Coordinates of C-alpha atoms in Angstrom, one line a residue:
M479 CA 190.8 27.8 27.2
Q480 CA 193.6 26.1 29.8
Q481 CA 192.6 22.9 28.7
Q482 CA 192.2 23.4 25.2
T483 CA 196.3 24.6 25.7
L484 CA 197.6 21.7 28.1
K485 CA 196.3 19.4 25.0
E486 CA 198.0 21.4 22.3
M487 CA 201.3 21.8 24.1
A488 CA 201.0 17.7 25.0
H489 CA 203.2 16.9 22.2
S490 CA 206.0 17.3 20.8
R491 CA 207.1 15.9 17.1
A492 CA 210.6 16.8 17.4
M493 CA 211.7 15.0 20.4
E494 CA 209.3 11.7 19.0
A495 CA 211.8 12.4 15.8
A496 CA 214.8 12.6 17.9
V497 CA 214.3 9.3 19.9
I498 CA 214.1 7.6 16.5
G499 CA 216.7 9.2 14.7
S500 CA 219.2 8.4 17.8
V501 CA 218.3 4.6 17.6
I502 CA 218.7 4.4 13.9
Q503 CA 221.9 6.1 14.4
D504 CA 223.3 4.1 16.9
E505 CA 221.2 0.7 17.7
N506 CA 223.3 -0.2 21.0
Y507 CA 220.7 2.7 22.5
M508 CA 216.9 0.7 21.7
P509 CA 217.3 -1.2 25.0
E510 CA 217.9 2.0 27.4
V511 CA 215.4 4.0 24.8
L512 CA 212.8 0.9 25.3
E513 CA 213.1 0.8 29.0
I514 CA 211.7 4.3 29.2
V515 CA 209.1 4.4 26.1
G516 CA 206.6 2.6 24.2
A517 CA 205.1 3.3 20.9
D518 CA 201.9 4.4 22.5
D519 CA 204.0 7.3 23.8
F520 CA 204.3 8.4 20.4
Y521 CA 201.3 11.0 19.9
H522 CA 202.1 11.7 15.9
G523 CA 200.3 8.8 14.2
E524 CA 203.7 8.4 11.5
M525 CA 206.3 9.3 14.1
K526 CA 204.7 5.4 16.1
E527 CA 204.7 3.9 13.1
F528 CA 208.5 4.6 12.5
F529 CA 209.4 3.5 16.4
E530 CA 206.9 0.2 15.9
A531 CA 209.0 -0.5 12.9
A532 CA 212.2 -0.2 14.5
I533 CA 212.0 -2.0 17.2
T534 CA 210.4 -5.0 15.1
V535 CA 213.3 -5.0 12.8
W536 CA 215.7 -5.1 15.9
R537 CA 214.0 -7.7 17.5
R538 CA 213.5 -9.8 14.5
N539 CA 217.0 -9.4 13.5
G540 CA 218.1 -10.5 17.2
C541 CA 218.6 -7.3 18.4
K542 CA 220.7 -6.1 15.8
G543 CA 220.9 -5.0 12.3
L544 CA 218.7 -1.3 12.6
D545 CA 219.6 1.1 10.2
G546 CA 218.0 3.6 7.9
V547 CA 218.5 0.8 5.1
T548 CA 217.2 -1.8 7.1
L549 CA 214.5 -0.1 8.1
R550 CA 213.6 1.1 4.7
E551 CA 213.6 -1.9 3.5
Y552 CA 211.0 -2.9 6.2
L553 CA 208.7 -0.6 5.3
E554 CA 209.1 -0.9 1.9
S555 CA 208.2 -4.8 2.1
R556 CA 204.9 -3.6 3.9
G557 CA 204.5 -1.2 1.4
E558 CA 204.4 1.7 3.3
M559 CA 207.5 3.5 1.7
D560 CA 205.8 5.9 -0.7
S561 CA 207.8 9.1 -1.6
D562 CA 206.5 11.1 1.2
T563 CA 207.2 8.5 3.2
Y564 CA 211.1 8.2 2.3
D565 CA 211.7 11.7 2.5
L566 CA 209.9 12.2 6.1
L567 CA 212.4 9.1 7.1
E568 CA 215.7 11.0 5.9
K569 CA 214.2 13.9 8.1
V570 CA 213.9 11.8 11.0
V571 CA 217.3 10.6 10.4
Q572 CA 219.0 13.3 9.6
S573 CA 217.1 15.2 12.9
V574 CA 219.7 14.7 15.5
P575 CA 223.7 15.6 15.0
H576 CA 224.2 12.4 17.1
A577 CA 222.8 9.3 19.2
A578 CA 224.6 10.0 22.8
N579 CA 221.3 11.9 23.7
A580 CA 218.9 9.2 22.9
V581 CA 217.7 8.8 26.6
Y582 CA 217.2 12.1 27.1
Y583 CA 215.0 12.3 24.3
A584 CA 213.2 9.0 25.2
N585 CA 212.4 11.0 28.8
A586 CA 211.1 13.9 27.4
V587 CA 208.9 12.0 24.6
K588 CA 207.8 10.1 28.3
R589 CA 207.1 12.8 30.3
I590 CA 205.0 14.2 27.4
S591 CA 203.1 11.2 27.2
N592 CA 202.5 11.3 31.2
E593 CA 201.4 15.1 31.0
R594 CA 198.8 14.2 28.0
Q595 CA 197.9 10.7 29.9
L596 CA 197.1 12.8 32.6
A597 CA 194.9 15.9 30.8
I598 CA 193.0 13.0 29.0
A599 CA 192.4 11.4 32.6
I600 CA 191.2 14.6 34.2
E601 CA 189.0 15.4 31.6
R602 CA 187.6 11.7 32.2
L603 CA 187.1 12.4 35.9
S604 CA 185.9 15.7 35.4
E605 CA 182.5 14.4 34.5
S606 CA 182.2 12.3 38.2
I607 CA 182.8 15.4 40.2
Y608 CA 179.1 16.1 40.6
D609 CA 178.3 13.2 40.8
K610 CA 176.0 12.6 43.9
T611 CA 175.8 8.9 43.7
L612 CA 179.7 9.1 44.4
T613 CA 181.2 9.6 47.7
I614 CA 184.1 12.0 48.3
E615 CA 186.2 8.9 48.8
N616 CA 185.2 7.1 46.1
K617 CA 186.3 10.4 43.6
K618 CA 189.2 10.3 45.4
A619 CA 190.5 6.6 44.8
M620 CA 189.5 7.1 41.1
F621 CA 191.6 10.2 40.7
E622 CA 194.6 8.4 42.8
A623 CA 194.1 5.2 40.5
A624 CA 194.7 7.4 37.1
A625 CA 197.3 9.4 38.7
L626 CA 199.2 6.3 39.9
Q627 CA 198.4 4.5 36.3
L628 CA 200.5 6.8 35.0
G629 CA 203.8 5.3 36.6
M630 CA 202.8 2.2 36.0
D631 CA 202.6 1.7 32.3
N632 CA 204.8 -1.0 30.8
P633 CA 206.8 0.1 27.8
A634 CA 207.4 -3.2 26.4
L635 CA 205.4 -4.2 23.2
T636 CA 202.0 -5.5 23.7
A637 CA 202.5 -8.4 21.3
Q638 CA 205.4 -10.3 21.1
S639 CA 206.7 -13.1 18.7
I640 CA 206.0 -16.7 19.8
G641 CA 209.5 -17.6 19.0
D642 CA 210.4 -14.9 22.4
I643 CA 207.9 -16.3 24.4
A644 CA 208.8 -19.9 23.5
V645 CA 212.4 -19.0 25.1
K646 CA 211.5 -17.3 28.0
V647 CA 208.9 -20.3 28.8
F648 CA 212.3 -22.7 28.5
E649 CA 214.2 -20.7 30.7
D650 CA 211.5 -20.5 33.7
F651 CA 211.2 -24.3 33.0
M652 CA 215.2 -25.3 33.1
S653 CA 215.7 -22.7 35.9
H654 CA 212.6 -23.5 38.1
P655 CA 211.7 -27.2 37.4
E656 CA 209.5 -26.8 40.4
G657 CA 207.7 -23.9 39.4
N658 CA 208.4 -20.3 38.5
G659 CA 205.0 -19.2 40.7
L660 CA 205.3 -17.8 44.6
M661 CA 205.1 -21.0 46.4
T662 CA 202.0 -21.4 49.0
G663 CA 204.3 -23.9 51.6
F664 CA 201.5 -26.8 51.4
T665 CA 203.4 -29.1 49.3
L666 CA 200.5 -30.8 47.3
I667 CA 198.6 -27.7 46.1
D668 CA 202.2 -25.9 45.0
E669 CA 202.9 -29.5 43.0
M670 CA 199.5 -29.2 41.5
T671 CA 199.7 -25.4 40.9
R672 CA 203.3 -24.6 40.3
G673 CA 202.9 -21.9 42.3
F674 CA 200.2 -18.8 42.2
C675 CA 202.1 -16.8 38.6
G676 CA 202.0 -13.2 38.0
G677 CA 198.9 -12.0 36.3
Q678 CA 196.9 -15.0 38.1
F679 CA 193.3 -14.7 39.2
V680 CA 193.0 -17.0 42.2
V681 CA 190.0 -17.9 44.2
I682 CA 190.0 -19.2 47.5
A683 CA 186.2 -20.1 48.6
S684 CA 184.2 -21.8 51.4
R685 CA 181.7 -21.7 53.6
P686 CA 182.0 -19.3 56.9
S687 CA 184.6 -20.6 59.6
M688 CA 186.6 -23.0 57.8
G689 CA 189.6 -20.8 57.5
K690 CA 189.6 -18.7 54.4
S691 CA 191.6 -16.1 56.4
A692 CA 193.5 -18.8 58.1
I693 CA 195.0 -20.6 55.1
S694 CA 195.5 -17.4 53.0
M695 CA 197.5 -16.0 55.9
D696 CA 199.9 -19.2 56.5
M697 CA 200.4 -18.7 52.2
A698 CA 201.0 -14.7 52.8
L699 CA 203.3 -15.4 55.6
F700 CA 205.2 -18.4 53.8
M701 CA 205.6 -16.3 50.8
A702 CA 206.9 -13.1 53.1
K703 CA 209.4 -15.6 55.1
G704 CA 210.7 -16.8 51.6
G705 CA 211.8 -13.1 51.1
H706 CA 208.7 -12.0 48.6
K707 CA 206.7 -9.0 49.2
V708 CA 202.9 -9.3 50.3
G709 CA 200.0 -7.3 50.5
F710 CA 196.8 -8.1 52.5
F711 CA 193.9 -6.3 52.4
S712 CA 191.5 -7.7 55.1
M713 CA 188.1 -6.0 55.1
E714 CA 186.5 -8.9 57.5
M715 CA 189.1 -8.6 60.6
S716 CA 190.8 -6.2 61.9
P717 CA 194.7 -6.3 61.0
Q718 CA 195.8 -6.6 65.4
S719 CA 193.3 -9.6 65.1
L720 CA 195.1 -11.3 62.4
I721 CA 198.2 -10.6 63.5
E722 CA 197.3 -11.8 67.0
R723 CA 197.0 -15.3 64.9
C724 CA 200.1 -14.9 63.5
V725 CA 201.8 -14.8 66.8
A726 CA 199.8 -17.7 68.1
S727 CA 200.6 -19.7 65.7
E728 CA 204.7 -18.6 65.2
A729 CA 205.0 -19.3 69.0
S730 CA 203.2 -22.5 69.0
V731 CA 200.9 -21.1 71.9
D732 CA 197.4 -21.3 72.2
L733 CA 195.7 -18.3 70.9
H734 CA 192.5 -18.3 73.7
N735 CA 195.4 -18.7 76.2
I736 CA 197.4 -15.7 74.8
R737 CA 193.9 -13.2 75.2
K738 CA 193.6 -14.6 78.6
N739 CA 197.3 -14.0 79.5
F740 CA 197.3 -17.6 80.9
I741 CA 201.0 -17.8 79.7
S742 CA 204.1 -19.3 81.0
L743 CA 207.5 -17.3 81.0
E744 CA 208.5 -19.5 78.4
Q745 CA 205.9 -19.1 76.2
K746 CA 206.1 -14.9 76.4
N747 CA 210.1 -15.5 75.5
D748 CA 208.7 -17.8 72.3
I749 CA 205.8 -15.2 71.5
A750 CA 208.3 -11.9 71.9
E751 CA 210.6 -13.9 69.6
A752 CA 207.7 -14.5 67.1
C753 CA 207.0 -10.9 67.1
E754 CA 210.5 -10.1 66.4
R755 CA 210.8 -12.8 63.2
L756 CA 207.2 -10.9 62.0
Q757 CA 208.4 -7.3 62.6
K758 CA 211.0 -8.0 59.7
L759 CA 209.2 -9.8 57.2
P760 CA 208.0 -7.8 53.4
M761 CA 204.5 -7.8 54.5
W762 CA 202.0 -5.0 54.2
I763 CA 198.2 -5.5 55.9
D764 CA 195.5 -3.2 55.2
G765 CA 192.4 -2.7 57.2
S766 CA 190.3 -1.1 55.0
A767 CA 186.7 -2.2 55.5
I768 CA 185.1 -1.7 52.3
L769 CA 186.7 -1.5 49.3
S770 CA 185.4 -0.4 45.7
P771 CA 187.2 -2.1 42.8
S772 CA 189.0 1.6 42.1
Q773 CA 190.0 1.8 45.5
L774 CA 191.5 -1.4 45.6
L775 CA 193.3 -0.5 42.2
A776 CA 194.7 2.9 43.9
K777 CA 195.8 0.7 46.8
L778 CA 197.8 -1.6 44.8
M779 CA 199.3 0.7 42.5
R780 CA 200.6 2.4 45.5
L781 CA 201.8 -0.6 47.4
K782 CA 203.5 -1.9 43.7
V783 CA 204.9 1.6 43.4
K784 CA 206.5 1.9 47.0
S785 CA 206.9 -1.3 47.5
D786 CA 206.9 -3.6 44.9
I787 CA 204.9 -6.2 46.0
E788 CA 204.8 -9.4 44.8
I789 CA 201.5 -10.9 45.5
A790 CA 198.3 -9.6 47.0
F791 CA 195.3 -11.6 48.9
I792 CA 191.9 -9.6 49.4
D793 CA 189.6 -10.9 52.1
Y794 CA 186.7 -11.4 50.9
L795 CA 184.8 -10.6 48.0
Q796 CA 181.2 -10.1 49.6
L797 CA 182.5 -7.0 51.8
M798 CA 183.6 -4.9 48.2
K799 CA 181.3 -2.9 46.4
T800 CA 181.0 -0.8 43.1
T801 CA 181.0 2.7 42.7
E802 CA 178.3 2.6 40.0
K803 CA 174.5 1.4 39.7
V804 CA 174.3 -1.7 38.9
E805 CA 170.7 -3.8 38.0
N806 CA 172.0 -6.7 40.6
R807 CA 174.4 -8.6 43.0
Q808 CA 175.6 -10.5 39.9
L809 CA 176.1 -7.9 37.7
E810 CA 178.1 -6.4 40.4
V811 CA 180.4 -9.5 41.3
T812 CA 181.0 -9.7 37.6
K813 CA 182.5 -5.9 36.9
I814 CA 183.9 -6.4 40.6
C815 CA 185.9 -10.3 39.3
S816 CA 186.5 -8.8 36.0
E817 CA 188.2 -5.8 37.3
I818 CA 190.6 -7.8 39.8
K819 CA 191.5 -10.1 37.1
G820 CA 192.6 -6.8 35.0
M821 CA 194.5 -5.5 38.3
A822 CA 196.5 -8.6 37.7
K823 CA 197.4 -8.9 34.5
K824 CA 198.3 -4.8 34.6
L825 CA 200.5 -5.2 37.5
N826 CA 201.6 -8.8 36.5
I827 CA 201.1 -9.8 40.3
P828 CA 198.8 -13.0 41.0
I829 CA 195.9 -11.3 43.3
V830 CA 194.2 -13.8 45.9
L831 CA 190.3 -13.7 46.3
L832 CA 188.7 -14.8 49.3
C833 CA 185.1 -15.4 48.6
Q834 CA 182.4 -17.3 50.5
L835 CA 180.1 -20.1 49.2
N836 CA 176.4 -20.3 49.4
R837 CA 174.6 -22.3 51.4
M838 CA 174.2 -25.0 48.9
P839 CA 177.1 -27.4 51.0
E840 CA 174.5 -27.5 54.0
Q841 CA 172.0 -29.0 52.2
R842 CA 174.2 -32.2 50.5
E843 CA 174.9 -34.6 52.9
D844 CA 178.6 -34.8 52.6
H845 CA 178.7 -31.1 52.7
I846 CA 181.7 -30.5 49.8
P847 CA 181.5 -27.4 47.7
R848 CA 181.2 -27.5 44.6
M849 CA 181.5 -24.9 41.3
S850 CA 177.8 -23.9 41.5
D851 CA 177.9 -22.9 45.1
L852 CA 180.0 -20.3 44.4
R853 CA 177.8 -17.1 45.1
E854 CA 176.9 -15.5 41.7
S855 CA 179.4 -18.4 40.2
G856 CA 178.8 -17.5 36.4
A857 CA 181.9 -14.7 36.6
I858 CA 184.3 -16.4 39.3
E859 CA 184.0 -20.0 37.9
N860 CA 184.8 -18.2 34.2
D861 CA 187.5 -15.3 35.3
A862 CA 189.5 -17.0 37.8
D863 CA 192.5 -19.3 36.7
I864 CA 192.7 -20.9 40.0
I865 CA 189.9 -22.2 42.4
L866 CA 190.4 -23.5 45.7
F867 CA 187.7 -24.8 47.9
L868 CA 188.1 -25.4 51.6
H869 CA 186.5 -28.1 53.1
R870 CA 186.4 -29.3 56.8
D871 CA 184.4 -32.4 58.0
D872 CA 185.0 -32.0 61.6
Y873 CA 183.1 -29.1 61.3
Y874 CA 179.5 -30.6 60.6
R875 CA 180.1 -33.7 63.1
K876 CA 180.4 -31.4 65.2
M877 CA 177.8 -29.4 64.5
K878 CA 175.7 -32.4 64.3
K879 CA 177.3 -33.6 67.6
Q880 CA 178.7 -36.7 65.9
D881 CA 181.9 -38.1 67.2
A882 CA 184.5 -36.2 64.9
F883 CA 187.2 -38.9 64.8
L884 CA 188.4 -36.9 61.8
D885 CA 189.3 -33.7 63.8
G886 CA 191.8 -31.3 62.4
L887 CA 191.7 -32.8 58.9
A888 CA 191.1 -30.8 56.5
D889 CA 190.4 -30.9 52.7
V890 CA 191.8 -28.1 49.8
I891 CA 190.0 -29.1 46.5
V892 CA 191.7 -27.8 43.7
A893 CA 188.2 -27.7 41.5
K894 CA 190.0 -25.4 38.7
N895 CA 193.2 -24.9 37.5
R896 CA 193.9 -23.7 34.0
Q897 CA 198.0 -24.9 33.9
G898 CA 197.5 -28.2 35.6
M899 CA 195.7 -30.8 37.7
T900 CA 193.1 -30.6 40.0
G901 CA 191.8 -32.8 42.9
R902 CA 192.2 -32.9 46.9
V903 CA 195.0 -31.8 49.0
K904 CA 194.3 -33.1 52.9
L905 CA 195.7 -30.4 55.5
T906 CA 195.9 -30.7 59.3
W907 CA 193.4 -27.9 61.1
L908 CA 195.3 -26.6 64.4
A909 CA 192.5 -24.7 65.8
Q910 CA 194.1 -23.5 69.0
F911 CA 196.9 -21.4 66.4
F912 CA 193.8 -20.8 63.9
S913 CA 196.8 -22.3 61.4
F914 CA 196.7 -25.1 59.0
K915 CA 199.9 -27.3 58.0
N916 CA 201.1 -29.9 55.6
R917 CA 199.7 -33.2 56.8
S918 CA 202.7 -35.1 56.5
M919 CA 204.5 -32.2 58.7
I920 CA 202.1 -33.2 62.0

């Protein structure tokens, strides 16, 4: 009974009409209103249609020209203006004495929409409360993700005119000729990809011990040093171990010597200065051992709400598990990749997922990775916007006890790039610092 009452109360026809009436009376309030509510926040079908039509008229006329007359003409042109609709629209326009309270009405509609969405989320989540296949942590993560999602709604229209998009693209090209994404710090990779952009799903893959964690941390640090807010989820290494590597790289001191305390006074000062620089960076590290997609989403949304992160790195795919039962690992990976891609689009941030390749490169003479080497490769290959393979020939030469004449040479293979070129980039691997550098910088 209480649940039914909540659903019945979770709408207000009067408030929805007041929002529409306000922007019709004074279109100057439309930008503020659109920052608060979207058409999906309207419960009543006819009110939602009026609001969508008002937005269309306003945007089509260059963010002006909205009033009762132009709205009626638009509805008539679509065959949606009968006598009942005409009378209803007249009542909506006259429902508010003046437009000054438009923002108040919009906030009320948004609050009621959130109450309604929360009720729906609770109803759905209640079905999983007694599911014995889910742990308490899984259930808490699912609830937290649903609750946080209420604060992440994007009121912007889901459909945009091609003209608006073209203008935005032109502005981005003019203001960011080098690329409008987040640069990695590796010059040739950035030239090929134009940086990692909001909504992109990026995969960095290699065999074990090639340096996936190291190169992703190099990228993350470069971005953070540029003032960009970075989230890093490390399921493989502890946050302390990651930062030890960062300190060694920043201070240019051999990590093994740091751990053995075999360092000079000058190097100690370098380490102290490196720690001080790292302390100021806008970067957050999560060291959870295993994450499900729902847990990851909850953590990402919390960071987005509280810290407005601009990119997230996840280390790594093979340590992720879903909470639902699946027939096999390939289906599980398909679900994980699909959900991560959805997170990137919803939060409008690039998400970089590290991935381990299967053993096939070991069996080839050149050991160079291929798309087919991606474990459970179908979903990853299809969903990813960018795929980077990391390869170090000196690793295999040392394993074979051959002369490593290419010692320190690393290849990043841009195997897939929806927005640009593919190819191979040569970097330098500094093993003593667990870090990569541009080849020309060494």
